[in-house]
Amino acid sequence: MSSYVIVGTQWGDEGKGKIIDVLAHKADYVVRFQGGNNAGHTVVVNGEKFILHLLPSGMLHGNGKCVIGPGVVVDPKVLLEELSVLDKKGAKTDHLFISDRAHLIMPYHIKLDECKEKAMGVNKIGTTKRGIGPCYSEKITRTGLRIVDLLDMEVFGEKLKRNLEEKNQLFTKLYDEEPLNFDEIFNDYKEYAEKLKHRIIDSVPEINKALDEDKFVLFEGAQALMLDIDYGTYPFVTSSSPTAGGVTVGAGVSPKKIDKIIGVMKAYTTRVGEGPFVTELDNELGELLRQTGGEFGATTGRPRRCGWLDAVVGKYAVDINGLTDVVMTKIDVLSGHETLKICTAYEIDGEIYNAPPASIEKLIKAKPIYEELPGWVEDISKITNYDELPENCKKYIKRVEELIKAPISMVSVGPDRVQNIFINEI
Ligand code: GDP
Ligand code: IMO
Ligand code: MG
């Protein structure tokens, strides 16, 4: 067997959850390696919709183990709530494990996220306010609390006291807010520890052993390249590395052990939150895509900004991730347009760019250079065979392949697990 990485290639919400669910039936492990409950991954099984935030999207398919890896930031309250939703629906949950190295999102991270966003005013990032940035910041400054600390509440209490003293200074003196109470947090986390301790493992040797034994491991990315802390539209990004490179640090495996790197790419583009978006359609057409594609955030319910496919971003995703395959999703949403546009380059101050520049000030000024392709009118959501797709739909897929220089191996034509067209074997 082999190991696959699945990553988002745009600004998130490409349909990663659905694709992971489809591939998970044969997986021995599905491992999340970064991000936290800022993610919202939708899985539709027999018409029933599940939105997973922290739980790997393989939870509902197959018999493999699901692991929340070392690079993830975990809000234990949210995790327990998600597990209980699945329990109530009669779904299996005993195959979920958490790395002892993962960092804990604490109530002060969530409050800090809110305070910082409020303080930034018009310059806000538009975060999901789940405490992601403050938790990763604390990890990097080496004072974070980790899942392993839940196994020794005395140690946990000492670290919490130290961190809370500092955070309460910020709340009361800088943000003019109420301080948080030590006992309340301590008691809540003690309860979470009791409920979660049987799921805490050292995932690193276990996953490496599975890879050495040729088991099939799926690494599930959250967010996407353009939200990457290093390569995204900084500072309008998330605080982790949602790229293929993120797997090695976030799951503790060597790049040598990865066989396929699959990028999930929506047939058009969406973005939630603030920040530049070169192909954005802030008009009726954008609204049409939003309504047809049901483009409302799975985590915050915010309307997603919509626009044409950006092949500059697509090529950038192929380069940075080394994509071996691309899965194009939501192409069914593009039915009914007379013409479709694909952005092939940016023009900034009279200069042509084939990759997004580092300067956000430049990127804001970028004008998309479009190529137009004829559209199709047919409903393609029930097609399972590539040959049956309308000719213009096939031409669209082929042109994107040419522009991004990677094979589109699978096309998704609807939210359900079965609405897929396999072009190459994945
Ligand atoms: P993720 O964060 O990448 O997992 O994506 P989300 O779940 O946030 O958003 C993708 C949305 O599109 C969800 O509502 C999915 O059910 C839906 N979806 C996924 N693939 C397709 C598809 O091929 N066609 C259509 N129409 N919807 C899809
Ligand atoms: P999935 O996994 C889309 C965006 C937020 C905000 C920025 C920073 O479902 O694709 P954060 O809370 O992470 O500090 O917010 O990143 N963002 C996402 N946008 N899909 C996601 O995840 C996202 N996770 C974070 O909207 O702009
Ligand atoms: Mg999502």
Coordinates of C-alpha atoms and ligand atoms in Angstrom, one line a residue:
M1 CA 0.0 0.0 0.0
S2 CA 1.1 3.6 0.2
S3 CA 0.8 7.0 1.8
Y4 CA -1.1 9.9 0.3
V5 CA -1.2 13.5 1.3
I6 CA -4.4 15.5 0.5
V7 CA -4.0 19.3 0.5
G8 CA -6.0 22.3 -0.4
T9 CA -4.7 24.3 -3.3
Q10 CA -6.6 27.6 -3.0
W11 CA -8.0 29.4 0.0
G12 CA -9.7 26.4 1.6
D13 CA -13.1 24.8 1.3
E14 CA -12.1 23.0 -1.9
G15 CA -13.9 19.8 -0.9
K16 CA -11.0 18.1 0.9
G17 CA -13.3 16.5 3.4
K18 CA -15.4 14.8 0.7
I19 CA -12.3 13.5 -1.1
I20 CA -10.7 12.2 2.0
D21 CA -13.9 10.4 2.9
V22 CA -13.9 8.8 -0.6
L23 CA -10.4 7.6 -0.3
A24 CA -10.7 6.6 3.4
H25 CA -12.5 3.3 2.9
K26 CA -9.2 1.6 2.1
A27 CA -7.0 3.6 4.6
D28 CA -5.4 2.0 7.7
Y29 CA -4.9 5.5 9.1
V30 CA -6.3 9.0 8.4
V31 CA -4.0 11.6 10.0
R32 CA -4.7 15.3 10.4
F33 CA -1.3 17.2 10.6
Q34 CA -2.0 20.9 11.0
G35 CA -4.7 23.5 11.8
G36 CA -7.5 23.0 14.3
N37 CA -11.2 23.6 14.4
N38 CA -10.9 26.6 12.1
A39 CA -11.4 23.8 9.5
G40 CA -14.9 22.8 8.4
H41 CA -14.8 19.6 6.3
T42 CA -18.1 18.4 4.9
V43 CA -18.8 14.8 4.3
V44 CA -22.2 13.7 2.8
V45 CA -23.2 10.1 3.2
N46 CA -26.5 8.8 1.8
G47 CA -27.8 12.4 1.8
E48 CA -26.8 13.0 5.4
K49 CA -24.4 15.9 5.9
F50 CA -21.6 15.8 8.5
I51 CA -19.3 18.8 9.2
L52 CA -16.1 17.8 10.8
H53 CA -13.8 20.5 12.4
L54 CA -11.2 18.6 14.4
L55 CA -12.1 15.0 13.6
P56 CA -10.4 13.6 10.5
S57 CA -12.7 13.2 7.6
G58 CA -12.0 9.5 7.5
M59 CA -14.1 9.0 10.7
L60 CA -17.2 7.9 8.8
H61 CA -15.6 5.5 6.2
G62 CA -13.8 2.2 6.6
N63 CA -12.1 0.6 9.5
G64 CA -8.8 2.5 9.8
K65 CA -7.7 4.5 12.8
C66 CA -8.1 8.3 12.8
V67 CA -5.4 10.4 14.4
I68 CA -5.2 14.0 15.4
G69 CA -1.5 14.5 14.8
P70 CA 1.3 16.4 16.6
G71 CA 1.0 19.5 14.4
V72 CA -2.7 20.1 15.1
V73 CA -4.0 22.5 17.8
V74 CA -6.8 20.9 19.8
D75 CA -9.7 22.5 21.6
P76 CA -10.8 19.6 23.8
K77 CA -14.2 21.0 24.4
V78 CA -14.9 21.1 20.6
L79 CA -13.4 17.7 20.2
L80 CA -15.7 16.1 22.8
E81 CA -18.7 17.9 21.3
E82 CA -17.9 16.5 17.8
L83 CA -17.4 13.0 19.2
S84 CA -20.8 13.2 20.9
V85 CA -22.6 14.3 17.7
L86 CA -21.2 11.3 16.0
D87 CA -22.1 9.1 19.0
K88 CA -25.7 10.3 18.9
K89 CA -25.9 9.5 15.2
G90 CA -24.8 6.0 15.9
A91 CA -21.4 6.4 14.1
K92 CA -18.3 4.7 15.4
T93 CA -15.9 6.8 17.4
D94 CA -13.6 4.4 19.3
H95 CA -11.0 4.6 16.4
L96 CA -10.1 8.2 17.1
F97 CA -6.7 8.9 18.7
I98 CA -4.8 12.1 19.6
S99 CA -1.1 12.8 19.6
D100 CA 0.3 13.6 23.0
R101 CA 2.4 16.3 21.3
A102 CA -0.5 18.3 19.9
H103 CA -1.0 21.7 21.5
L104 CA -4.1 22.6 23.5
I105 CA -6.3 25.6 22.6
M106 CA -7.1 27.3 25.8
P107 CA -10.0 29.7 26.6
Y108 CA -7.5 32.6 26.7
H109 CA -6.4 31.8 23.1
I110 CA -10.0 32.2 21.9
K111 CA -10.5 35.4 23.9
L112 CA -7.1 36.8 22.6
D113 CA -8.1 35.9 19.0
E114 CA -11.3 38.0 19.5
C115 CA -9.5 40.9 21.3
K116 CA -6.8 41.1 18.6
E117 CA -9.3 41.1 15.7
K118 CA -11.4 43.8 17.4
A119 CA -8.3 45.9 18.1
M120 CA -7.2 45.7 14.5
G121 CA -10.5 47.2 13.3
V122 CA -10.5 47.6 9.5
N123 CA -7.2 45.8 9.2
K124 CA -8.5 42.6 10.8
I125 CA -7.7 39.2 9.3
G126 CA -11.2 37.9 9.5
T127 CA -10.1 34.8 11.5
T128 CA -12.5 32.1 12.6
K129 CA -12.0 33.3 16.2
R130 CA -11.2 29.7 17.3
G131 CA -8.0 30.7 19.0
I132 CA -5.8 29.3 16.3
G133 CA -3.3 32.1 15.9
P134 CA -2.7 32.7 19.6
C135 CA -2.3 29.0 20.2
Y136 CA 0.3 28.6 17.5
S137 CA 2.1 31.8 18.7
E138 CA 2.4 30.3 22.2
K139 CA 3.7 27.0 20.8
I140 CA 6.5 28.9 19.0
T141 CA 7.3 31.0 22.0
R142 CA 7.6 27.7 23.9
T143 CA 5.1 28.1 26.6
G144 CA 2.2 26.2 25.2
L145 CA 0.2 23.5 27.0
R146 CA 0.1 20.2 25.2
I147 CA -2.1 17.2 25.2
V148 CA 0.5 15.3 27.2
D149 CA 0.0 17.8 30.0
L150 CA -3.5 16.5 30.4
L151 CA -2.0 13.3 31.8
D152 CA -0.5 15.1 34.8
M153 CA -2.9 17.7 36.1
E154 CA -0.4 19.0 38.7
V155 CA 2.0 19.9 35.9
F156 CA -0.9 21.2 33.9
G157 CA -2.0 23.5 36.8
E158 CA 1.4 25.0 37.2
K159 CA 1.7 25.8 33.5
L160 CA -1.8 27.1 33.3
K161 CA -1.2 29.4 36.3
R162 CA 1.9 30.9 34.6
N163 CA 0.2 31.4 31.3
L164 CA -3.0 32.7 32.7
E165 CA -1.2 35.3 34.8
E166 CA 0.4 36.7 31.7
K167 CA -2.8 36.6 29.6
N168 CA -4.9 38.2 32.3
Q169 CA -2.5 41.1 32.3
L170 CA -3.1 41.5 28.6
F171 CA -6.9 41.3 29.0
T172 CA -7.1 43.8 31.9
K173 CA -4.4 46.2 31.0
L174 CA -4.2 46.2 27.2
Y175 CA -7.7 45.2 26.0
D176 CA -9.8 46.5 28.9
E177 CA -11.5 43.1 29.3
E178 CA -12.3 40.9 32.3
P179 CA -9.7 38.4 33.5
L180 CA -10.3 34.6 33.1
N181 CA -10.7 32.4 36.2
F182 CA -8.1 29.8 36.9
D183 CA -10.4 27.3 38.8
E184 CA -13.0 27.3 36.1
I185 CA -10.5 26.5 33.4
F186 CA -8.6 24.0 35.5
N187 CA -11.8 22.1 36.4
D188 CA -13.1 22.1 32.8
Y189 CA -9.7 20.7 31.5
K190 CA -9.6 18.1 34.3
E191 CA -12.9 16.8 33.1
Y192 CA -11.8 16.9 29.4
A193 CA -8.6 15.0 30.5
E194 CA -10.7 12.2 32.1
K195 CA -12.8 11.9 29.0
L196 CA -10.0 11.9 26.5
K197 CA -7.1 10.2 28.2
H198 CA -7.7 6.7 26.7
R199 CA -7.4 8.2 23.3
I200 CA -3.9 9.9 23.9
I201 CA -1.1 8.1 22.1
D202 CA 2.5 8.8 20.8
S203 CA 1.4 8.7 17.2
V204 CA 4.9 9.2 15.7
P205 CA 6.3 5.6 16.1
E206 CA 2.9 4.1 15.3
I207 CA 2.5 6.0 12.0
N208 CA 6.1 5.3 11.0
K209 CA 5.6 1.6 11.8
A210 CA 2.5 1.6 9.7
L211 CA 4.3 3.2 6.8
D212 CA 7.2 0.7 7.2
E213 CA 4.7 -2.1 7.0
D214 CA 3.3 -0.7 3.8
K215 CA 0.0 0.1 5.3
F216 CA -2.2 2.8 3.6
V217 CA -1.9 6.1 5.4
L218 CA -3.9 9.2 4.3
F219 CA -2.6 12.6 5.6
E220 CA -5.4 15.1 5.7
G221 CA -4.6 18.8 5.2
A222 CA -6.9 21.5 6.5
Q223 CA -7.0 25.1 5.0
A224 CA -4.9 25.5 1.9
L225 CA -1.7 26.9 0.2
M226 CA -2.9 30.5 0.0
L227 CA -3.6 30.5 3.7
D228 CA -0.1 29.0 4.4
I229 CA 1.9 31.0 7.0
D230 CA 4.9 31.3 4.6
Y231 CA 3.5 31.1 1.1
G232 CA -0.1 32.4 1.4
T233 CA -1.3 36.0 1.2
Y234 CA 0.5 37.0 4.4
P235 CA -0.7 38.4 6.8
F236 CA -4.2 37.3 5.6
V237 CA -3.4 33.6 6.3
T238 CA -3.8 31.0 9.0
S239 CA -1.0 30.1 11.4
S240 CA 0.1 26.7 10.2
S241 CA 1.7 25.0 7.1
P242 CA -1.1 23.4 5.1
T243 CA 1.3 22.2 2.4
A244 CA 2.8 18.8 1.7
G245 CA 5.9 20.1 3.6
G246 CA 3.6 20.5 6.6
V247 CA 3.1 16.7 6.8
T248 CA 6.7 16.0 7.7
V249 CA 6.7 18.4 10.6
G250 CA 3.1 18.0 11.6
A251 CA 2.9 14.2 11.5
G252 CA 6.6 13.3 12.2
V253 CA 7.2 11.4 8.9
S254 CA 10.0 11.8 6.4
P255 CA 9.2 13.2 2.9
K256 CA 10.8 10.0 1.6
K257 CA 7.8 8.1 2.9
I258 CA 5.1 10.0 0.9
D259 CA 3.9 8.3 -2.3
K260 CA 1.3 10.7 -3.7
I261 CA 0.5 14.3 -3.1
I262 CA -3.0 15.1 -4.1
G263 CA -4.2 18.7 -4.4
V264 CA -7.9 19.4 -4.2
M265 CA -8.9 22.3 -6.5
K266 CA -12.3 23.8 -6.8
A267 CA -13.3 24.4 -10.5
Y268 CA -13.6 28.1 -9.5
T269 CA -12.2 30.1 -6.5
T270 CA -13.6 31.0 -3.1
R271 CA -12.2 32.7 -0.1
V272 CA -13.6 33.4 3.4
G273 CA -12.3 36.3 5.5
E274 CA -10.2 39.3 4.5
G275 CA -7.3 39.6 2.1
P276 CA -6.6 39.9 -1.6
F277 CA -8.4 37.7 -4.1
V278 CA -7.4 38.6 -7.7
T279 CA -10.2 36.8 -9.6
E280 CA -13.0 37.8 -7.2
L281 CA -16.3 38.6 -8.8
D282 CA -17.9 41.1 -6.5
N283 CA -21.0 41.2 -8.7
E284 CA -24.1 39.2 -9.8
L285 CA -21.9 36.5 -11.3
G286 CA -20.1 36.0 -8.0
E287 CA -23.5 35.9 -6.3
L288 CA -24.7 33.2 -8.8
L289 CA -21.6 31.1 -8.0
R290 CA -22.3 31.5 -4.3
Q291 CA -25.9 30.4 -4.6
T292 CA -25.3 27.6 -7.0
G293 CA -22.2 26.3 -5.1
G294 CA -23.8 26.8 -1.7
E295 CA -20.7 28.9 -0.8
F296 CA -21.3 29.6 2.9
G297 CA -18.6 28.8 5.5
A298 CA -18.8 25.4 7.1
T299 CA -17.3 26.7 10.3
T300 CA -18.6 30.3 10.7
G301 CA -21.5 30.3 8.1
R302 CA -20.0 33.5 6.5
P303 CA -20.8 33.9 2.8
R304 CA -17.7 32.9 0.8
R305 CA -16.3 35.4 -1.7
C306 CA -16.4 33.8 -5.2
G307 CA -14.5 34.2 -8.4
W308 CA -13.1 32.5 -11.5
L309 CA -10.4 29.8 -11.4
D310 CA -7.0 31.3 -10.8
A311 CA -4.4 29.1 -12.6
V312 CA -1.6 31.3 -11.2
V313 CA -2.5 30.0 -7.8
G314 CA -3.0 26.5 -9.3
K315 CA 0.5 26.4 -10.7
Y316 CA 1.9 27.8 -7.5
A317 CA 0.2 24.9 -5.6
V318 CA 1.6 22.4 -8.0
D319 CA 5.1 23.8 -7.6
I320 CA 5.2 24.2 -3.8
N321 CA 3.4 20.9 -3.0
G322 CA 4.9 18.8 -5.8
L323 CA 1.4 17.6 -6.6
T324 CA 1.3 14.2 -8.3
D325 CA -2.4 14.4 -8.9
V326 CA -5.2 17.0 -8.8
V327 CA -8.8 16.4 -7.9
M328 CA -11.1 19.0 -9.4
T329 CA -14.2 19.5 -7.4
K330 CA -17.5 21.3 -7.9
I331 CA -17.2 21.4 -11.7
D332 CA -21.0 20.7 -11.7
V333 CA -21.5 24.2 -10.3
L334 CA -20.1 25.7 -13.6
S335 CA -22.9 24.2 -15.7
G336 CA -25.0 26.9 -17.4
H337 CA -22.4 29.6 -18.2
E338 CA -22.0 30.7 -21.8
T339 CA -18.3 31.4 -21.3
L340 CA -15.9 30.6 -18.5
K341 CA -12.8 32.4 -17.6
I342 CA -9.5 31.2 -16.2
C343 CA -6.8 33.6 -15.0
T344 CA -3.5 32.8 -16.6
A345 CA -1.3 35.6 -15.2
Y346 CA -1.4 38.8 -13.2
E347 CA -0.7 42.3 -14.4
I348 CA 0.7 44.6 -11.7
D349 CA 1.8 48.1 -12.6
G350 CA 2.3 47.1 -16.2
E351 CA 4.4 44.0 -15.3
I352 CA 3.3 40.4 -15.8
Y353 CA 3.5 38.0 -12.9
N354 CA 3.2 34.2 -13.2
A355 CA 3.3 33.6 -9.4
P356 CA 1.8 35.6 -6.6
P357 CA 4.3 38.3 -5.3
A358 CA 5.2 38.4 -1.6
S359 CA 4.1 42.0 -1.4
I360 CA 0.5 42.2 -0.3
E361 CA 0.5 45.9 -1.5
K362 CA 1.4 44.7 -5.0
L363 CA -1.1 41.8 -4.9
I364 CA -4.0 44.0 -4.0
K365 CA -3.3 45.9 -7.3
A366 CA -3.0 42.8 -9.4
K367 CA -5.4 42.6 -12.4
P368 CA -6.2 39.1 -13.7
I369 CA -5.3 38.3 -17.3
Y370 CA -8.1 36.0 -18.5
E371 CA -8.5 33.3 -21.1
E372 CA -12.1 32.6 -22.1
L373 CA -13.4 29.1 -22.8
P374 CA -16.9 28.1 -24.0
G375 CA -19.2 26.7 -21.3
W376 CA -21.8 23.9 -21.3
V377 CA -25.4 23.8 -20.2
E378 CA -25.9 20.1 -19.2
D379 CA -26.4 18.9 -15.6
I380 CA -23.3 16.8 -15.1
S381 CA -23.9 15.8 -11.5
K382 CA -24.9 12.2 -12.3
I383 CA -22.1 11.4 -14.7
T384 CA -19.6 8.9 -13.6
N385 CA -17.7 8.3 -16.8
Y386 CA -15.3 10.9 -18.2
D387 CA -16.3 10.2 -21.8
E388 CA -19.9 11.2 -21.1
L389 CA -18.9 14.7 -20.0
P390 CA -19.8 17.6 -22.4
E391 CA -17.0 18.3 -24.8
N392 CA -16.5 21.9 -23.5
C393 CA -16.3 20.5 -19.9
K394 CA -13.5 18.1 -21.0
K395 CA -11.8 21.1 -22.7
Y396 CA -12.0 23.1 -19.5
I397 CA -10.4 20.2 -17.6
K398 CA -7.6 19.7 -20.2
R399 CA -6.9 23.4 -20.3
V400 CA -6.5 23.6 -16.6
E401 CA -4.1 20.6 -16.7
E402 CA -2.0 22.4 -19.3
L403 CA -1.9 25.6 -17.4
I404 CA -1.0 24.1 -14.0
K405 CA 1.2 21.3 -15.4
A406 CA -0.3 18.5 -13.3
P407 CA -2.7 15.7 -14.1
I408 CA -6.4 16.0 -13.0
S409 CA -6.9 12.5 -12.0
M410 CA -10.4 12.8 -10.6
V411 CA -13.3 15.1 -10.9
S412 CA -16.0 15.6 -8.3
V413 CA -19.5 16.4 -9.6
G414 CA -21.5 16.7 -6.4
P415 CA -21.2 16.6 -2.7
D416 CA -22.1 12.9 -2.2
R417 CA -19.5 10.2 -1.7
V418 CA -20.5 8.6 -5.0
Q419 CA -20.5 11.6 -7.3
N420 CA -17.1 11.2 -8.8
I421 CA -15.4 10.6 -12.2
F422 CA -12.0 8.8 -12.0
I423 CA -9.8 9.7 -14.9
N424 CA -6.5 8.2 -13.7
E425 CA -6.2 5.6 -11.0
I426 CA -5.7 7.2 -7.6
Ligands
GDP1 P1 -13.2 21.5 2.7 O1 -13.0 22.4 3.8 O2 -12.1 21.6 1.7 O3 -13.4 20.1 3.2 O4 -14.6 21.9 2.0 P2 -16.0 22.4 2.7 O5 -16.6 21.2 3.2 O6 -15.7 23.5 3.6 O7 -16.7 23.0 1.4 C1 -17.0 22.2 0.3 C2 -18.5 22.3 0.1 O8 -18.8 21.8 -1.3 C3 -19.3 21.3 1.0 O9 -20.6 21.8 1.2 C4 -19.3 20.0 0.2 O10 -20.4 19.2 0.5 C5 -19.5 20.6 -1.2 N1 -18.9 19.7 -2.3 C6 -17.8 19.0 -2.3 N2 -17.5 18.5 -3.5 C7 -18.5 19.0 -4.3 C8 -18.8 18.8 -5.7 O11 -18.1 18.2 -6.5 N3 -19.9 19.5 -6.2 C9 -20.8 20.2 -5.4 N4 -21.8 20.8 -5.9 N5 -20.5 20.3 -4.0 C10 -19.4 19.7 -3.5
IMO2 P1 -10.9 24.3 5.6 O1 -10.0 23.3 6.2 C1 -11.4 28.5 4.6 C2 -9.3 31.5 7.0 C3 -10.2 32.4 7.9 C4 -9.3 33.6 7.9 C5 -7.9 33.0 8.0 C6 -7.3 33.0 9.4 O2 -12.3 24.1 5.9 O3 -10.6 24.6 4.2 P2 -7.7 31.4 11.5 O4 -9.0 31.2 12.3 O5 -7.2 30.2 10.9 O6 -6.7 32.2 12.2 O7 -8.2 32.4 10.3 O8 -8.0 31.7 7.4 N1 -9.6 30.0 7.2 C7 -10.2 29.3 6.4 N2 -10.9 29.6 5.2 N3 -11.3 27.2 5.0 C8 -10.7 26.9 6.1 O9 -10.5 25.6 6.5 C9 -10.1 27.9 6.9 N4 -9.4 28.0 8.0 C10 -9.1 29.3 8.2 O10 -11.4 32.6 7.3 O11 -9.4 34.3 6.7
MG3 MG -14.1 24.0 4.8

